[in-house]
Coordinates of C-alpha atoms and ligand atoms in Angstrom, one line a residue:
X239 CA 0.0 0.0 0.0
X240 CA 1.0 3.7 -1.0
X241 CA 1.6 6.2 2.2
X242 CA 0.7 9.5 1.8
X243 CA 0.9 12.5 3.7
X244 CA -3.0 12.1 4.1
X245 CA -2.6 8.6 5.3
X246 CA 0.1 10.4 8.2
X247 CA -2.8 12.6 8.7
X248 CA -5.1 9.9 9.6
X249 CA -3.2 8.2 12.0
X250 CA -2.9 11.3 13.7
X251 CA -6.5 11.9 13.6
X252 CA -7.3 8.5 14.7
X253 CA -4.4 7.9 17.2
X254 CA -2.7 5.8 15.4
X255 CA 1.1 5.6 15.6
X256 CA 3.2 5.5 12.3
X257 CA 7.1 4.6 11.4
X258 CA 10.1 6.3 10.1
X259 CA 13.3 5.1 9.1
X260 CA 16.4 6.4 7.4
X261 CA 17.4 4.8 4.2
X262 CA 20.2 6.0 2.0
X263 CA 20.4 3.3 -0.5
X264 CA 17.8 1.0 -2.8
X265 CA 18.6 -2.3 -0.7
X266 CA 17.4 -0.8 2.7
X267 CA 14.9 1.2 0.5
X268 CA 13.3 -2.1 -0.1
X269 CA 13.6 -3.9 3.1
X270 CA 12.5 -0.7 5.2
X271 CA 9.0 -0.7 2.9
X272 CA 8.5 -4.1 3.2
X273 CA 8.8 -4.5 6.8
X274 CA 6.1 -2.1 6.6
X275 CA 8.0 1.5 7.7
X276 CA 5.4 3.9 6.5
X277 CA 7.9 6.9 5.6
X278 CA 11.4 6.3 4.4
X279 CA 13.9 9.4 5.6
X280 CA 16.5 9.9 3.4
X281 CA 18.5 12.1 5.9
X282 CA 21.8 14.1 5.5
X283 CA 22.9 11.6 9.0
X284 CA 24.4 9.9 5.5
X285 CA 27.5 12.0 5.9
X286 CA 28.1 10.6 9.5
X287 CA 26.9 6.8 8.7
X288 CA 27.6 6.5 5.2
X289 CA 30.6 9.0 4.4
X290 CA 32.0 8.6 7.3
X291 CA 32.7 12.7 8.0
X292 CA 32.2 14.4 11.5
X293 CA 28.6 16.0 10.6
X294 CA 26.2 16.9 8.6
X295 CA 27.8 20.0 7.6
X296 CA 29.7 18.8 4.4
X297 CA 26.4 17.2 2.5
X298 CA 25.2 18.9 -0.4
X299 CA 22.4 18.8 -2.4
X300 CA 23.9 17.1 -5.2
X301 CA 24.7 14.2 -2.6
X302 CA 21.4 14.4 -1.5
X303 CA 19.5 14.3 -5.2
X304 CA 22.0 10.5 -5.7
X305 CA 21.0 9.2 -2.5
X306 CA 17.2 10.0 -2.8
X307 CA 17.4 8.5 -6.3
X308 CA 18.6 5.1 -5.1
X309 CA 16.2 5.1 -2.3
X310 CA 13.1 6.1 -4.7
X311 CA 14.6 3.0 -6.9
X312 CA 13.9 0.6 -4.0
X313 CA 11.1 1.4 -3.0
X314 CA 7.9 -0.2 -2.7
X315 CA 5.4 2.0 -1.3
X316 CA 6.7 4.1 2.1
X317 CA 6.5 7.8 1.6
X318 CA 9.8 9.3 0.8
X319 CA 11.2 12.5 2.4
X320 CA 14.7 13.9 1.6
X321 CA 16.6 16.3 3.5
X322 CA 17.2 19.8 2.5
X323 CA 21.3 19.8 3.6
X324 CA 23.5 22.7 5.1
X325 CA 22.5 26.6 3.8
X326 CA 20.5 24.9 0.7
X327 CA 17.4 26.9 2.4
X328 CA 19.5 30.1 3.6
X329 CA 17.3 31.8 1.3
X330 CA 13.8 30.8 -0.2
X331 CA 15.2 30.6 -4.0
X332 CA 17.8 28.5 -3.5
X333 CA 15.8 26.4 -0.9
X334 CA 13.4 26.4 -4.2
X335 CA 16.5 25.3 -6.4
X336 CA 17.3 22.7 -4.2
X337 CA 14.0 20.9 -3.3
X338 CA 13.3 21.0 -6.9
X339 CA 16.2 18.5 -7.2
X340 CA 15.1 16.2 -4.3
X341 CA 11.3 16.0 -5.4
X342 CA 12.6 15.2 -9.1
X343 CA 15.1 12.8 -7.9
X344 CA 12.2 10.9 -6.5
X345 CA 11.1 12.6 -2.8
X346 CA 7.4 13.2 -1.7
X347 CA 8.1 15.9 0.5
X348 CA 11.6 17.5 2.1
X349 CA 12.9 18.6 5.7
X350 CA 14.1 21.6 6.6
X351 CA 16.2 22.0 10.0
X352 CA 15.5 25.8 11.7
X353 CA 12.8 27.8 13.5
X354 CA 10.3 30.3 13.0
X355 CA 12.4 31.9 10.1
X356 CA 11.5 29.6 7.8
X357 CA 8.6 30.5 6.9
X358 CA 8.3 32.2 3.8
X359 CA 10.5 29.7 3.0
X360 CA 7.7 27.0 3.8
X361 CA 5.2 29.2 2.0
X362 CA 7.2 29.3 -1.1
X363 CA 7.7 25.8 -1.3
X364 CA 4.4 25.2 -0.5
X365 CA 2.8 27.3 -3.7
X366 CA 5.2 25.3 -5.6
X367 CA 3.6 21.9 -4.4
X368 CA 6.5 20.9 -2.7
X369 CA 5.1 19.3 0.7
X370 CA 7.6 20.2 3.8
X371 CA 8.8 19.1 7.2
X372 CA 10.4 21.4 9.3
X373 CA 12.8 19.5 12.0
X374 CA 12.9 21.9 15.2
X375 CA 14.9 21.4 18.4
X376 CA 18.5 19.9 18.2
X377 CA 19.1 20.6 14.4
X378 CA 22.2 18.8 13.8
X379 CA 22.9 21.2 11.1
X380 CA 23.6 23.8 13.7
X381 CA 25.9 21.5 16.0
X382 CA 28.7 24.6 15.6
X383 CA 26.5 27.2 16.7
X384 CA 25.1 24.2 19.4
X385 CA 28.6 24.2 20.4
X386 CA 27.6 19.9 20.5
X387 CA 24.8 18.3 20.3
X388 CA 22.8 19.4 23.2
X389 CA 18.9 18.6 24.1
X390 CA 17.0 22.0 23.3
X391 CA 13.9 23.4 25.1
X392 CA 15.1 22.3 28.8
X393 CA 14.4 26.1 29.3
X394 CA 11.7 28.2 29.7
X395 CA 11.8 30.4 27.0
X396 CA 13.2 28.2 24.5
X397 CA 10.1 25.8 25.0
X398 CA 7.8 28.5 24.6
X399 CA 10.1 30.1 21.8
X400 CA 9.6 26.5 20.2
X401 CA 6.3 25.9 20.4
X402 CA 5.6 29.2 18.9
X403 CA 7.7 28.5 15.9
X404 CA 6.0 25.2 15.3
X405 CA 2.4 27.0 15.2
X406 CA 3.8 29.5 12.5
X407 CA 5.7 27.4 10.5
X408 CA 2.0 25.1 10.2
X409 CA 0.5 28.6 9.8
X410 CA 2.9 29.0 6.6
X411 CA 1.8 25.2 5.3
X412 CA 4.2 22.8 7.2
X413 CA 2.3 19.5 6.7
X414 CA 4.4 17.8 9.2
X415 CA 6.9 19.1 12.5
X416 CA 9.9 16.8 13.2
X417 CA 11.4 16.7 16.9
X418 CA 15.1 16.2 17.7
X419 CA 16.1 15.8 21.5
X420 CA 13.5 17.7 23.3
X421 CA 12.5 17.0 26.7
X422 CA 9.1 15.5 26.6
X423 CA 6.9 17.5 28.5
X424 CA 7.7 20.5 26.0
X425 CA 6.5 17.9 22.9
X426 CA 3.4 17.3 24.8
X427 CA 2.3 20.7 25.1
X428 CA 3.8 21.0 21.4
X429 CA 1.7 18.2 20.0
X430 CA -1.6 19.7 21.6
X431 CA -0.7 23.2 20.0
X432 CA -0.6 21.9 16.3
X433 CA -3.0 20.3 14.4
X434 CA -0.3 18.1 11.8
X435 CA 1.3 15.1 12.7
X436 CA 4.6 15.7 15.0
X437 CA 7.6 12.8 14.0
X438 CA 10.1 12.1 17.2
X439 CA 13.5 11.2 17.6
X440 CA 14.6 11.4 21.4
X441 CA 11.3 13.3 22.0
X442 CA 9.3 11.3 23.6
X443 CA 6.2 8.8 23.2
X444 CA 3.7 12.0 22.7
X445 CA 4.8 12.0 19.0
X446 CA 2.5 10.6 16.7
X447 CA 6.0 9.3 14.2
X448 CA 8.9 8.0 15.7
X449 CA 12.3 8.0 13.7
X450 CA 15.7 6.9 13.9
X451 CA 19.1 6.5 11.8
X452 CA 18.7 2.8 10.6
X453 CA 22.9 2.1 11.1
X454 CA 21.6 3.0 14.7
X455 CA 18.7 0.9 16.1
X456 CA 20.9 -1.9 13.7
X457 CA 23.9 -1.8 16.2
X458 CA 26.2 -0.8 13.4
X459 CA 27.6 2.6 14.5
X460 CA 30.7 3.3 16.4
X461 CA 31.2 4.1 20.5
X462 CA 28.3 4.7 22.1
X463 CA 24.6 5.6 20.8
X464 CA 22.8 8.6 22.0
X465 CA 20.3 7.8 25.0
X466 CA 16.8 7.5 22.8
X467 CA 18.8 4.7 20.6
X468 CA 17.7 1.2 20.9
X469 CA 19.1 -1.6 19.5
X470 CA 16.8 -3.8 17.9
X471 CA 18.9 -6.1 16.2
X472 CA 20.7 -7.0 19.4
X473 CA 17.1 -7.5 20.8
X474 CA 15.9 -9.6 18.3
X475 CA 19.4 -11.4 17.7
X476 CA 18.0 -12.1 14.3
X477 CA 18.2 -10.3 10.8
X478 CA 18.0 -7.1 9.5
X479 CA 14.1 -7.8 8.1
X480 CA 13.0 -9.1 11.6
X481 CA 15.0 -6.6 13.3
X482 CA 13.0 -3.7 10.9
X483 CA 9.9 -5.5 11.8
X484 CA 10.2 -5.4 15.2
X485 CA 11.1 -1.4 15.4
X486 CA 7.7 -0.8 13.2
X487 CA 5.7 -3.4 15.7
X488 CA 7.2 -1.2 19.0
X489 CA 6.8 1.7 17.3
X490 CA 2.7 0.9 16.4
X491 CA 1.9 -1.1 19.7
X492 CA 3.3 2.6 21.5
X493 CA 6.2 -0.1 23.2
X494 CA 8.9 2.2 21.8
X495 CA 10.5 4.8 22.8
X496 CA 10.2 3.9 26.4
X497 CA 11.5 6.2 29.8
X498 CA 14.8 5.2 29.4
X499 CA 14.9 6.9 25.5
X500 CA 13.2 9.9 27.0
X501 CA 14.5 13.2 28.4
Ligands
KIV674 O1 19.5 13.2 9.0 C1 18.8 12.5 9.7 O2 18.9 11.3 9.8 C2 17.8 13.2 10.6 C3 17.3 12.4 11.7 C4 18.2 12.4 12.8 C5 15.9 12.9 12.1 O3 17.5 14.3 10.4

């Protein structure tokens, strides 16, 4: 079966939980929609896990057109969303340029990391019938000004700043609000201020989406994994299909993330 953003909207609607899963590559492409992962992220995390560089930083949008191409060649029916890298939306024409690459290289809809000044951005985009998720909280992209990578919205005003930025950029047409490291109280009150689906990822089990990198909940990358990464092939001590199957059954049944993935 096709997803669709509509579909995302429905499980919302209808409390229903729904999957996501990086991919960067036809093979995992295939498996991911065949264990049933509803939305396949094709994320700029490729520059950590795949190219092996210190952040996201280097990715371009070139890269990012290939990768989404291989991944669109794979798959078999999860919605596909590509990320917009580094300064390819510093500006609402070249964030144009470059989401017009990613939707012809075979997205359904991009991400863009940043706040509240995105959105003519999200407008523009938007008029253009490119569908958009905008990725608030810890935006990797930013790990430099971040000075690391930090949980955002521990304080006060940074939740409320947040939560207001969420609210305009659905205002502007945002048809979906990705959350990165945020302590989950703040997504709670987040979720009940916006009316689209809202996609988690150390964020807590108030999101309606939950994602993570795939080389992650795999046991594949190096030293240690962040606190909301679990390890589902080491769980399931099977193989990669069963190990995708069982992150899209936790995520459904509401089993994952638990406390211990929480801030
Ligand atoms: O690039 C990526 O994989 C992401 C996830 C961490 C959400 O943006």
């Amino acid at each position: 079966m096709t997803v669709t953003l509509r579909k995302l909207q429905q499980c919302r609607n209808e409390g229903r939980r729904f999957s996501v899963l990086t991919a960067y590559d036809a093979c995992f492409a295939r498996l991911e929609s065949a264990a049933g992962i509803d939305v396949i992220l094709v994320g700029d995390s490729l520059g950590m896990v795949v190219q092996g560089k210190d952040s996201t930083v280097p990715v371009t949008v070139e890269e990012m057109a290939y990768h989404t191409a291989c991944v669109h060649r794979g798959n078999q029916g999860s919605l596909i969303m590509a990320d917009m890298p580094f300064l390819s939306a510093a500006t609402p024409e070249r964030a144009l340029d470059a989401a017009g690459q990613l939707m012809q290289a075979g997205a359904n809809l991009v991400k863009l990391e940043g706040a509240g000044w995105l959105e003519e951005t999200v407008s523009l985009l938007k008029r253009n019938g490119v569908p958009v998720c905008v990725h608030l909280g810890l935006t990797p992209q930013a790990v430099n000004a971040f000075s690391g990578y930090r949980v955002q919205g521990r304080d006060q005003e940074q939740a409320e700043s947040m939560i207001r930025d969420a609210r305009a950029l659905e205002q502007a047409g945002a048809d979906l609000v990705l959350l990165e490291c945020v302590p989950r109280e703040v997504t709670a009150r987040l979720v009940d201020s916006v009316g689209v689906p809202v996609i988690g990822i150390g964020a807590g089990p108030e999101c309606h989406g939950q994602v993570l990198v795939v080389h992650d909940m795999l046991g594949l990358t190096d030293g240690k994994p962040p606190r909301f990464v679990k390890d589902f092939m080491a769980e399931t001590g099977a193989d990669v299909p069963t190990a995708l199957r069982a992150y899209d059954e936790a995520v459904k049944s509401g089993h994952f993330p638990a406390d211990e993935h929480c801030f």
